[in-house]
Amino acid sequence: MKIKRVIKIMFVPLICIIVIILAYGMKLFSNSVSPSKYVNIDTQSMKSSQIISLDSLIKTPTGIAYDEAEGTFWLCDYGSEDKPCSIYELSKNFCLTGKAIKLTSIMDTDWNLQGITYDSQDDSFWIAVGNKIVEVDKNGKKLNEVVLEQFEKFKSNGIAYDKETDSLWILCYQKLLINCSKNGKVQKSIKCNISDQDHLFCVGSSSLYISAGADYNGDNNFIMEVEIDTNKIKT
């Protein structure tokens, strides 16, 4: 009886210790890395040559894409109660052209409009809306919808079209950078867990660029380069 009691007394603290170790390990695994950790002697400092205020034009801008066919920009607007979720065309001088894609008729209630990229193959746009990515044409018609399946829980945030492979790169809110075909087949995943990782841009077939930082009124923001072949991340 005494032996059972001793075992019971020892067993409870042991379980507690195991739980604490597992919880700490999960915390370490899930914690994002500050972009400043990547700063080194080769990191370049960039200063804005021009600051353009969009407050009077766009309610809540979340993503931007360059339209090669028109030579213009398209900007996602998260919207508000009195302004619908939309994508607006801007000239090279960042003035509204009058063209807009209203998304209210095709969007689901669980959409969280974030990144956008121009698909030069289809002359369309892909938008990241959280648990899926959606392709729309310039008239606002939904062309394709891809659920991220096993990666759905990480939520799509940034998105970039790779015209050399006719595929898509998706930057999740945390942990992952994913490359997939237009039908959603995942071809590659890269561990990417940078604090406040946000937008994604594809330049050629060798590198991707990620914006990271949430210092909206200051300079504590970063552009990170991801080498596709080596999976190396650097500033």
Coordinates of N, CA and C in Angstrom, one line a residue:
M1 N 0.8 -1.2 0.0 CA 0.0 0.0 0.0 C 0.9 1.3 0.0
K2 N 1.9 1.2 0.8 CA 2.8 2.3 0.9 C 3.6 2.5 -0.4
I3 N 4.0 1.4 -1.1 CA 4.7 1.5 -2.4 C 3.8 2.2 -3.4
K4 N 2.5 1.8 -3.4 CA 1.6 2.4 -4.4 C 1.5 3.9 -4.2
R5 N 1.5 4.3 -2.9 CA 1.3 5.7 -2.6 C 2.5 6.5 -3.0
V6 N 3.7 5.8 -2.8 CA 5.0 6.5 -3.2 C 5.0 6.7 -4.7
I7 N 4.6 5.6 -5.5 CA 4.5 5.7 -6.9 C 3.6 6.8 -7.4
K8 N 2.4 6.9 -6.7 CA 1.4 7.9 -7.1 C 2.0 9.3 -6.9
I9 N 2.7 9.4 -5.7 CA 3.3 10.8 -5.4 C 4.3 11.2 -6.4
M10 N 5.1 10.2 -6.9 CA 6.2 10.4 -7.9 C 5.6 10.6 -9.3
F11 N 4.5 9.9 -9.6 CA 3.9 9.9 -10.9 C 3.3 11.3 -11.3
V12 N 2.6 11.9 -10.4 CA 1.9 13.2 -10.7 C 2.9 14.3 -11.0
P13 N 4.0 14.5 -10.2 CA 5.0 15.5 -10.6 C 5.7 15.2 -12.0
L14 N 5.9 13.9 -12.2 CA 6.5 13.5 -13.4 C 5.7 13.9 -14.7
I15 N 4.4 13.6 -14.6 CA 3.5 14.0 -15.6 C 3.5 15.5 -15.9
C16 N 3.5 16.3 -14.8 CA 3.5 17.8 -14.8 C 4.8 18.2 -15.6
I17 N 5.9 17.6 -15.2 CA 7.2 18.0 -15.9 C 7.1 17.7 -17.4
I18 N 6.6 16.6 -17.7 CA 6.5 16.2 -19.1 C 5.6 17.2 -19.9
V19 N 4.5 17.5 -19.3 CA 3.6 18.5 -19.9 C 4.3 19.8 -20.1
I20 N 5.0 20.3 -19.1 CA 5.7 21.6 -19.2 C 6.8 21.6 -20.3
I21 N 7.5 20.5 -20.4 CA 8.6 20.3 -21.4 C 7.9 20.3 -22.8
L22 N 6.8 19.6 -23.0 CA 6.2 19.6 -24.3 C 5.6 20.9 -24.7
A23 N 5.0 21.6 -23.7 CA 4.4 22.9 -24.0 C 5.5 23.9 -24.4
Y24 N 6.7 23.9 -23.7 CA 7.8 24.7 -24.0 C 8.3 24.5 -25.3
G25 N 8.4 23.2 -25.7 CA 8.9 22.8 -27.0 C 8.0 23.3 -28.1
M26 N 6.7 23.2 -27.9 CA 5.8 23.6 -28.9 C 5.9 25.1 -29.1
K27 N 6.1 25.8 -28.0 CA 6.2 27.3 -28.0 C 7.4 27.7 -28.8
L28 N 8.5 27.0 -28.5 CA 9.8 27.3 -29.3 C 9.6 27.1 -30.8
F29 N 8.8 26.0 -31.1 CA 8.6 25.6 -32.5 C 7.7 26.6 -33.2
S30 N 6.7 27.2 -32.5 CA 5.7 28.0 -33.1 C 6.2 29.5 -33.1
N31 N 7.1 29.9 -32.3 CA 7.5 31.3 -32.2 C 8.2 31.7 -33.5
S32 N 7.7 32.9 -33.9 CA 8.3 33.5 -35.2 C 9.6 34.1 -34.9
V33 N 10.4 34.3 -35.9 CA 11.8 34.9 -35.8 C 11.7 36.4 -36.2
S34 N 12.2 37.3 -35.5 CA 12.3 38.7 -35.8 C 13.1 38.9 -37.1
P35 N 12.7 39.7 -38.1 CA 13.5 39.9 -39.3 C 14.9 40.5 -39.0
S36 N 15.0 41.2 -37.8 CA 16.2 41.8 -37.5 C 17.3 40.8 -37.2
K37 N 16.9 39.5 -36.9 CA 17.9 38.4 -36.7 C 18.6 38.1 -37.9
Y38 N 18.1 38.5 -39.1 CA 18.7 38.1 -40.4 C 19.7 39.2 -40.8
V39 N 19.7 40.4 -40.1 CA 20.5 41.5 -40.5 C 22.0 41.1 -40.3
N40 N 22.8 41.5 -41.3 CA 24.2 41.2 -41.3 C 25.0 42.3 -42.0
I41 N 26.3 42.1 -42.2 CA 27.1 43.2 -42.9 C 26.7 43.4 -44.3
D42 N 26.0 42.5 -44.9 CA 25.6 42.6 -46.4 C 24.2 43.2 -46.5
T43 N 23.5 43.4 -45.4 CA 22.2 44.0 -45.4 C 22.2 45.4 -45.9
Q44 N 21.4 45.8 -46.8 CA 21.3 47.2 -47.3 C 20.2 47.9 -46.7
S45 N 20.4 49.2 -46.4 CA 19.4 50.1 -45.9 C 18.7 50.8 -47.0
M46 N 17.4 50.8 -47.0 CA 16.6 51.5 -48.0 C 15.8 52.7 -47.4
K47 N 15.8 53.8 -48.1 CA 15.0 54.9 -47.7 C 13.9 55.2 -48.8
S48 N 12.8 55.6 -48.3 CA 11.7 55.9 -49.3 C 12.0 57.2 -50.1
S49 N 11.9 57.1 -51.4 CA 12.1 58.3 -52.2 C 10.8 59.1 -52.3
Q50 N 9.7 58.4 -52.1 CA 8.4 59.1 -52.2 C 7.4 58.3 -51.3
I51 N 6.6 59.1 -50.6 CA 5.5 58.5 -49.8 C 4.2 58.9 -50.4
I52 N 3.3 58.0 -50.7 CA 2.0 58.3 -51.3 C 0.9 57.9 -50.4
S53 N 0.1 58.9 -50.0 CA -1.0 58.6 -49.1 C -2.2 58.2 -49.9
L54 N -2.8 57.0 -49.5 CA -4.0 56.5 -50.1 C -5.2 56.6 -49.2
D55 N -5.1 57.4 -48.1 CA -6.2 57.5 -47.2 C -7.5 57.9 -47.8
S56 N -7.4 58.9 -48.8 CA -8.6 59.4 -49.4 C -9.1 58.5 -50.5
L57 N -8.3 57.5 -50.9 CA -8.7 56.7 -52.1 C -9.1 55.3 -51.6
I58 N -8.4 54.7 -50.7 CA -8.6 53.3 -50.3 C -8.8 53.3 -48.8
K59 N -9.8 52.5 -48.4 CA -10.1 52.4 -47.0 C -9.1 51.6 -46.2
T60 N -8.8 50.4 -46.6 CA -7.9 49.5 -45.9 C -7.1 48.7 -47.0
P61 N -6.0 49.3 -47.5 CA -5.2 48.5 -48.5 C -4.5 47.3 -47.9
T62 N -4.5 46.2 -48.6 CA -3.9 45.0 -48.1 C -2.9 44.3 -49.0
G63 N -3.0 44.6 -50.3 CA -2.1 43.9 -51.2 C -2.0 44.7 -52.5
I64 N -0.9 44.6 -53.3 CA -0.8 45.3 -54.5 C -0.1 44.4 -55.6
A65 N -0.5 44.6 -56.8 CA 0.0 43.8 -57.9 C 0.2 44.7 -59.2
Y66 N 1.2 44.3 -60.0 CA 1.5 45.1 -61.2 C 0.9 44.3 -62.4
D67 N 0.1 45.0 -63.2 CA -0.6 44.4 -64.3 C 0.3 44.7 -65.6
E68 N 1.0 43.7 -66.0 CA 1.9 43.8 -67.2 C 1.2 44.2 -68.4
A69 N 0.0 43.7 -68.6 CA -0.7 44.0 -69.9 C -1.1 45.5 -70.0
E70 N -1.6 46.1 -68.8 CA -2.1 47.4 -68.9 C -1.0 48.4 -68.4
G71 N 0.0 48.0 -67.7 CA 1.0 48.9 -67.2 C 0.5 49.7 -66.0
T72 N -0.4 49.1 -65.2 CA -1.0 49.7 -64.1 C -0.9 48.8 -62.9
F73 N -1.3 49.4 -61.7 CA -1.3 48.6 -60.5 C -2.7 48.3 -60.1
W74 N -2.9 47.2 -59.3 CA -4.2 46.9 -58.8 C -4.0 46.7 -57.3
L75 N -4.9 47.3 -56.5 CA -4.7 47.4 -55.1 C -6.0 46.8 -54.4
C76 N -5.7 45.8 -53.5 CA -6.8 45.2 -52.7 C -7.3 46.2 -51.6
D77 N -8.6 46.3 -51.4 CA -9.1 47.1 -50.3 C -10.0 46.2 -49.5
Y78 N -9.6 46.0 -48.3 CA -10.4 45.1 -47.4 C -11.8 45.6 -47.2
G79 N -12.0 46.9 -47.3 CA -13.3 47.5 -47.2 C -13.8 47.8 -45.8
S80 N -15.0 48.2 -45.7 CA -15.6 48.5 -44.4 C -17.1 48.3 -44.5
E81 N -17.8 48.6 -43.5 CA -19.3 48.5 -43.5 C -19.9 49.4 -44.6
D82 N -19.3 50.5 -44.8 CA -19.9 51.4 -45.8 C -19.2 51.4 -47.2
K83 N -18.1 50.6 -47.3 CA -17.4 50.5 -48.5 C -17.1 49.0 -48.8
P84 N -17.6 48.5 -49.9 CA -17.4 47.0 -50.2 C -16.0 46.6 -50.5
C85 N -15.7 45.4 -50.2 CA -14.4 44.7 -50.5 C -14.2 44.7 -52.0
S86 N -13.1 45.3 -52.4 CA -12.9 45.6 -53.8 C -11.4 45.5 -54.2
I87 N -11.1 45.5 -55.5 CA -9.8 45.7 -56.1 C -9.8 46.9 -57.0
Y88 N -8.9 47.9 -56.8 CA -9.0 49.1 -57.5 C -7.7 49.2 -58.4
E89 N -7.9 49.7 -59.6 CA -6.8 49.9 -60.5 C -6.2 51.3 -60.3
L90 N -4.9 51.4 -60.3 CA -4.2 52.7 -60.1 C -3.2 52.9 -61.2
S91 N -3.1 54.1 -61.6 CA -2.1 54.4 -62.7 C -0.7 54.3 -62.1
K92 N 0.3 54.5 -62.9 CA 1.7 54.5 -62.5 C 2.0 55.6 -61.5
N93 N 1.2 56.6 -61.5 CA 1.3 57.7 -60.6 C 0.4 57.5 -59.3
F94 N -0.1 56.3 -59.2 CA -1.0 55.9 -58.1 C -2.2 56.8 -57.9
C95 N -2.8 57.1 -59.1 CA -4.1 57.7 -59.1 C -5.2 56.7 -59.6
L96 N -6.4 56.8 -59.0 CA -7.4 55.9 -59.4 C -7.8 56.1 -60.9
T97 N -7.9 55.0 -61.6 CA -8.3 55.1 -63.1 C -9.8 55.1 -63.3
G98 N -10.5 54.7 -62.2 CA -11.9 54.5 -62.4 C -12.4 53.1 -62.5
K99 N -11.4 52.2 -62.8 CA -11.7 50.8 -62.9 C -11.7 50.1 -61.5
A100 N -12.6 49.2 -61.2 CA -12.6 48.5 -59.9 C -13.3 47.2 -60.1
I101 N -12.9 46.2 -59.3 CA -13.5 44.9 -59.3 C -14.2 44.7 -57.9
K102 N -15.5 44.7 -57.9 CA -16.3 44.5 -56.7 C -16.3 43.0 -56.4
L103 N -16.0 42.6 -55.2 CA -15.9 41.2 -54.8 C -17.1 40.7 -54.0
T104 N -18.0 41.6 -53.6 CA -19.1 41.2 -52.7 C -20.0 40.1 -53.3
S105 N -20.2 40.1 -54.6 CA -21.1 39.1 -55.2 C -20.5 37.7 -55.2
I106 N -19.2 37.6 -55.1 CA -18.5 36.3 -55.2 C -17.9 35.8 -53.9
M107 N -17.7 36.7 -53.0 CA -17.0 36.4 -51.8 C -17.8 35.6 -50.8
D108 N -17.1 34.7 -50.0 CA -17.8 34.0 -48.9 C -17.6 34.8 -47.6
T109 N -18.4 34.4 -46.6 CA -18.3 35.1 -45.3 C -17.0 34.9 -44.6
D110 N -16.2 33.9 -45.0 CA -15.0 33.6 -44.3 C -13.8 34.2 -45.0
W111 N -14.0 34.9 -46.1 CA -12.9 35.6 -46.8 C -12.2 36.6 -45.9
N112 N -10.9 36.7 -46.0 CA -10.1 37.7 -45.4 C -9.1 38.2 -46.5
L113 N -9.5 39.2 -47.2 CA -8.8 39.6 -48.4 C -7.4 40.2 -48.0
Q114 N -6.3 39.6 -48.6 CA -5.0 40.1 -48.2 C -4.2 40.3 -49.5
G115 N -3.4 39.3 -49.9 CA -2.5 39.5 -51.0 C -3.1 39.4 -52.4
I116 N -2.5 39.9 -53.4 CA -2.9 39.8 -54.8 C -1.7 39.6 -55.7
T117 N -1.9 38.9 -56.9 CA -0.9 38.8 -57.9 C -1.5 38.7 -59.2
Y118 N -0.8 39.2 -60.2 CA -1.3 39.2 -61.6 C -0.8 38.0 -62.3
D119 N -1.7 37.2 -63.0 CA -1.4 36.0 -63.7 C -1.3 36.4 -65.2
S120 N -0.1 36.6 -65.7 CA 0.1 37.0 -67.1 C -0.3 36.0 -68.1
Q121 N -0.4 34.7 -67.7 CA -0.8 33.7 -68.6 C -2.3 33.8 -68.9
D122 N -3.1 34.1 -67.9 CA -4.5 34.1 -68.0 C -5.1 35.5 -68.0
D123 N -4.2 36.5 -67.9 CA -4.7 37.9 -67.8 C -5.7 38.0 -66.7
S124 N -5.4 37.5 -65.5 CA -6.3 37.5 -64.4 C -5.6 37.8 -63.1
F125 N -6.3 37.7 -62.0 CA -5.7 38.0 -60.7 C -6.0 36.8 -59.8
W126 N -5.0 36.5 -58.9 CA -5.1 35.5 -57.8 C -5.1 36.3 -56.5
I127 N -6.0 36.1 -55.6 CA -6.1 36.7 -54.4 C -6.0 35.7 -53.2
A128 N -5.3 36.1 -52.2 CA -5.2 35.3 -51.0 C -6.3 35.7 -50.0
V129 N -7.1 34.8 -49.6 CA -8.3 35.2 -48.7 C -8.3 34.4 -47.4
G130 N -7.2 33.9 -47.0 CA -7.2 33.1 -45.7 C -7.1 31.6 -46.0
N131 N -8.2 30.9 -45.9 CA -8.2 29.4 -46.0 C -8.2 28.9 -47.5
K132 N -8.1 29.9 -48.4 CA -8.1 29.5 -49.8 C -7.5 30.6 -50.6
I133 N -7.2 30.3 -51.9 CA -6.8 31.3 -52.9 C -7.9 31.3 -54.0
V134 N -8.1 32.4 -54.6 CA -9.2 32.6 -55.6 C -8.7 33.3 -56.8
E135 N -9.0 32.9 -58.0 CA -8.7 33.5 -59.3 C -9.9 34.3 -59.8
V136 N -9.8 35.5 -60.1 CA -10.9 36.3 -60.7 C -10.4 37.0 -61.9
D137 N -11.3 37.3 -62.9 CA -10.9 38.0 -64.1 C -11.2 39.5 -63.8
K138 N -10.9 40.4 -64.8 CA -11.0 41.8 -64.6 C -12.4 42.3 -64.5
N139 N -13.4 41.4 -64.8 CA -14.8 41.8 -64.7 C -15.4 41.3 -63.3
G140 N -14.5 40.7 -62.5 CA -15.0 40.3 -61.2 C -15.6 38.9 -61.2
K141 N -15.4 38.1 -62.3 CA -16.0 36.8 -62.3 C -15.0 35.8 -61.7
K142 N -15.5 34.9 -60.8 CA -14.6 33.9 -60.2 C -14.3 32.8 -61.2
L143 N -13.0 32.6 -61.4 CA -12.5 31.6 -62.4 C -12.1 30.3 -61.8
N144 N -11.6 30.4 -60.6 CA -11.0 29.3 -59.9 C -11.0 29.5 -58.4
E145 N -11.0 28.4 -57.6 CA -11.0 28.5 -56.2 C -10.2 27.3 -55.7
V146 N -9.2 27.5 -54.9 CA -8.3 26.4 -54.4 C -8.2 26.5 -52.9
V147 N -8.6 25.4 -52.3 CA -8.5 25.3 -50.8 C -7.1 24.6 -50.6
L148 N -6.4 25.1 -49.5 CA -5.1 24.7 -49.3 C -4.9 23.4 -48.6
E149 N -6.1 22.7 -48.4 CA -6.1 21.4 -47.8 C -5.3 21.3 -46.5
Q150 N -4.2 20.5 -46.5 CA -3.5 20.3 -45.2 C -2.8 21.5 -44.7
F151 N -2.6 22.5 -45.6 CA -2.0 23.8 -45.2 C -3.1 24.9 -44.9
E152 N -4.3 24.5 -44.9 CA -5.4 25.5 -44.8 C -5.3 26.2 -43.4
K153 N -4.9 25.5 -42.4 CA -4.9 26.1 -41.0 C -3.9 27.2 -40.9
F154 N -2.9 27.3 -41.8 CA -1.8 28.3 -41.7 C -2.3 29.6 -42.4
K155 N -3.3 29.6 -43.2 CA -4.0 30.8 -43.8 C -3.0 31.5 -44.8
S156 N -3.6 31.7 -46.0 CA -2.8 32.4 -47.0 C -2.8 33.9 -46.8
N157 N -1.7 34.5 -47.0 CA -1.5 35.9 -46.7 C -1.0 36.7 -47.9
G158 N 0.3 36.3 -48.3 CA 0.9 36.9 -49.5 C 0.8 35.9 -50.7
I159 N 0.8 36.3 -51.9 CA 0.7 35.4 -53.0 C 1.4 36.0 -54.2
A160 N 2.1 35.2 -55.0 CA 2.9 35.6 -56.1 C 2.8 34.6 -57.3
Y161 N 2.6 35.1 -58.5 CA 2.6 34.3 -59.7 C 4.0 34.1 -60.2
D162 N 4.4 32.9 -60.5 CA 5.7 32.6 -61.1 C 5.4 32.2 -62.5
K163 N 5.7 33.2 -63.4 CA 5.4 33.0 -64.8 C 6.3 32.0 -65.5
E164 N 7.5 31.8 -65.0 CA 8.4 30.8 -65.6 C 8.0 29.4 -65.4
T165 N 7.2 29.1 -64.3 CA 6.7 27.8 -64.1 C 5.2 27.7 -64.1
D166 N 4.5 28.9 -64.4 CA 3.1 28.9 -64.4 C 2.5 28.3 -63.1
S167 N 3.1 28.7 -62.0 CA 2.6 28.2 -60.7 C 2.5 29.4 -59.7
L168 N 2.0 29.1 -58.5 CA 1.8 30.1 -57.5 C 2.6 29.9 -56.3
W169 N 3.1 30.9 -55.7 CA 3.8 30.9 -54.4 C 2.8 31.5 -53.4
I170 N 2.7 30.9 -52.3 CA 1.7 31.4 -51.2 C 2.5 31.5 -49.9
L171 N 2.5 32.7 -49.4 CA 3.1 33.0 -48.1 C 2.0 32.9 -47.0
C172 N 2.1 32.0 -46.1 CA 1.1 31.9 -45.0 C 1.4 32.9 -43.9
Y173 N 0.4 33.1 -43.0 CA 0.6 34.0 -41.9 C 1.8 33.6 -41.1
Q174 N 2.1 32.4 -40.9 CA 3.2 31.9 -40.2 C 3.7 30.5 -40.7
K175 N 4.9 30.2 -40.4 CA 5.5 28.9 -40.6 C 5.9 28.5 -42.0
L176 N 5.1 28.9 -43.0 CA 5.3 28.3 -44.3 C 5.2 29.2 -45.5
L177 N 6.0 28.8 -46.5 CA 6.0 29.4 -47.9 C 5.7 28.2 -48.8
I178 N 4.7 28.3 -49.6 CA 4.2 27.1 -50.4 C 4.2 27.4 -51.9
N179 N 4.7 26.5 -52.7 CA 4.5 26.6 -54.1 C 3.6 25.5 -54.6
C180 N 2.6 25.9 -55.4 CA 1.6 25.0 -55.9 C 1.2 25.3 -57.3
S181 N 0.6 24.3 -57.9 CA 0.0 24.5 -59.3 C -1.3 25.2 -59.2
K182 N -1.8 25.6 -60.3 CA -3.1 26.4 -60.3 C -4.3 25.6 -59.9
N183 N -4.1 24.3 -59.9 CA -5.2 23.4 -59.4 C -5.0 23.0 -57.9
G184 N -4.0 23.6 -57.3 CA -3.8 23.4 -55.9 C -2.8 22.3 -55.4
K185 N -2.2 21.7 -56.4 CA -1.3 20.6 -56.0 C 0.0 21.2 -55.5
V186 N 0.3 20.9 -54.2 CA 1.5 21.5 -53.6 C 2.8 20.8 -54.1
Q187 N 3.7 21.6 -54.6 CA 4.9 21.1 -55.3 C 6.2 21.3 -54.4
K188 N 6.1 22.3 -53.5 CA 7.2 22.5 -52.6 C 6.7 23.4 -51.4
S189 N 7.3 23.1 -50.2 CA 7.0 24.0 -49.1 C 8.4 24.3 -48.4
I190 N 8.5 25.6 -48.0 CA 9.7 26.1 -47.3 C 9.3 26.6 -45.9
K191 N 10.1 26.2 -44.9 CA 9.8 26.7 -43.6 C 10.1 28.2 -43.6
C192 N 9.1 29.0 -43.2 CA 9.3 30.5 -43.2 C 8.4 31.0 -42.1
N193 N 9.0 31.5 -41.0 CA 8.3 31.9 -39.9 C 8.8 33.2 -39.3
I194 N 8.8 34.3 -40.2 CA 9.3 35.6 -39.8 C 8.2 36.4 -39.2
S195 N 8.5 37.1 -38.2 CA 7.5 38.0 -37.5 C 6.9 39.0 -38.5
D196 N 5.6 39.0 -38.5 CA 4.8 40.0 -39.4 C 5.2 39.8 -40.9
Q197 N 5.4 38.6 -41.3 CA 5.6 38.3 -42.7 C 4.3 38.6 -43.4
D198 N 4.4 39.3 -44.6 CA 3.1 39.8 -45.2 C 3.0 39.6 -46.7
H199 N 3.6 40.5 -47.4 CA 3.5 40.4 -48.9 C 4.6 39.6 -49.5
L200 N 4.3 39.2 -50.8 CA 5.2 38.3 -51.5 C 5.4 38.7 -52.9
F201 N 6.6 38.7 -53.4 CA 6.8 39.0 -54.8 C 7.8 38.1 -55.5
C202 N 7.6 37.7 -56.7 CA 8.4 36.7 -57.4 C 9.2 37.5 -58.5
V203 N 10.5 37.3 -58.4 CA 11.4 38.0 -59.4 C 12.2 36.9 -60.1
G204 N 11.9 36.5 -61.3 CA 12.7 35.5 -61.9 C 12.4 34.1 -61.3
S205 N 13.2 33.2 -61.6 CA 13.0 31.8 -61.1 C 13.9 31.4 -59.9
S206 N 14.7 32.4 -59.5 CA 15.7 32.1 -58.4 C 15.3 32.6 -57.0
S207 N 14.6 33.7 -57.0 CA 14.3 34.4 -55.7 C 12.9 34.9 -55.5
L208 N 12.5 34.9 -54.3 CA 11.2 35.5 -53.9 C 11.6 36.6 -52.9
Y209 N 10.7 37.6 -52.8 CA 10.9 38.7 -51.8 C 9.7 38.8 -50.9
I210 N 10.0 38.9 -49.6 CA 8.9 39.0 -48.6 C 9.0 40.3 -47.9
S211 N 7.9 41.0 -47.7 CA 7.9 42.1 -46.8 C 7.6 41.6 -45.4
A212 N 8.3 42.2 -44.4 CA 8.1 41.8 -43.0 C 8.2 43.0 -42.1
G213 N 7.3 43.2 -41.2 CA 7.3 44.3 -40.3 C 5.9 44.9 -40.2
A214 N 5.7 45.6 -39.1 CA 4.4 46.2 -38.9 C 4.6 47.6 -38.3
D215 N 5.7 48.2 -38.6 CA 6.0 49.6 -38.2 C 5.4 50.5 -39.2
Y216 N 4.1 50.8 -39.2 CA 3.5 51.5 -40.3 C 3.9 53.0 -40.3
N217 N 4.4 53.5 -39.2 CA 4.8 54.9 -39.1 C 6.3 55.1 -39.0
G218 N 7.0 54.1 -39.2 CA 8.5 54.2 -39.0 C 9.2 53.4 -40.1
D219 N 10.5 53.1 -39.7 CA 11.4 52.5 -40.7 C 11.8 51.1 -40.3
N220 N 11.2 50.5 -39.3 CA 11.6 49.2 -38.8 C 10.8 48.1 -39.6
N221 N 11.0 48.1 -40.9 CA 10.4 47.2 -41.8 C 11.5 46.6 -42.7
F222 N 11.2 45.4 -43.2 CA 12.3 44.7 -43.9 C 11.8 44.1 -45.2
I223 N 12.7 43.9 -46.2 CA 12.4 43.1 -47.4 C 13.4 41.9 -47.3
M224 N 12.8 40.7 -47.2 CA 13.6 39.5 -47.1 C 13.7 38.8 -48.4
E225 N 14.8 38.2 -48.7 CA 15.0 37.4 -50.0 C 15.0 35.9 -49.6
V226 N 14.3 35.2 -50.4 CA 14.3 33.7 -50.2 C 14.9 33.1 -51.5
E227 N 16.0 32.4 -51.3 CA 16.6 31.7 -52.5 C 15.8 30.4 -52.7
I228 N 15.2 30.2 -53.8 CA 14.3 29.1 -54.0 C 15.0 27.8 -54.0
D229 N 16.2 27.7 -54.6 CA 17.0 26.5 -54.7 C 17.5 26.0 -53.4
T230 N 18.0 26.9 -52.5 CA 18.6 26.6 -51.3 C 17.7 26.8 -50.1
N231 N 16.5 27.4 -50.2 CA 15.6 27.7 -49.1 C 16.2 28.7 -48.1
K232 N 17.3 29.4 -48.5 CA 17.9 30.3 -47.6 C 17.2 31.6 -47.6
I233 N 17.0 32.2 -46.4 CA 16.4 33.5 -46.2 C 17.4 34.5 -45.7
K234 N 17.4 35.7 -46.3 CA 18.3 36.7 -45.9 C 17.7 38.1 -46.2
T235 N 18.3 39.1 -45.6 CA 17.8 40.5 -45.8 C 18.6 41.1 -46.9

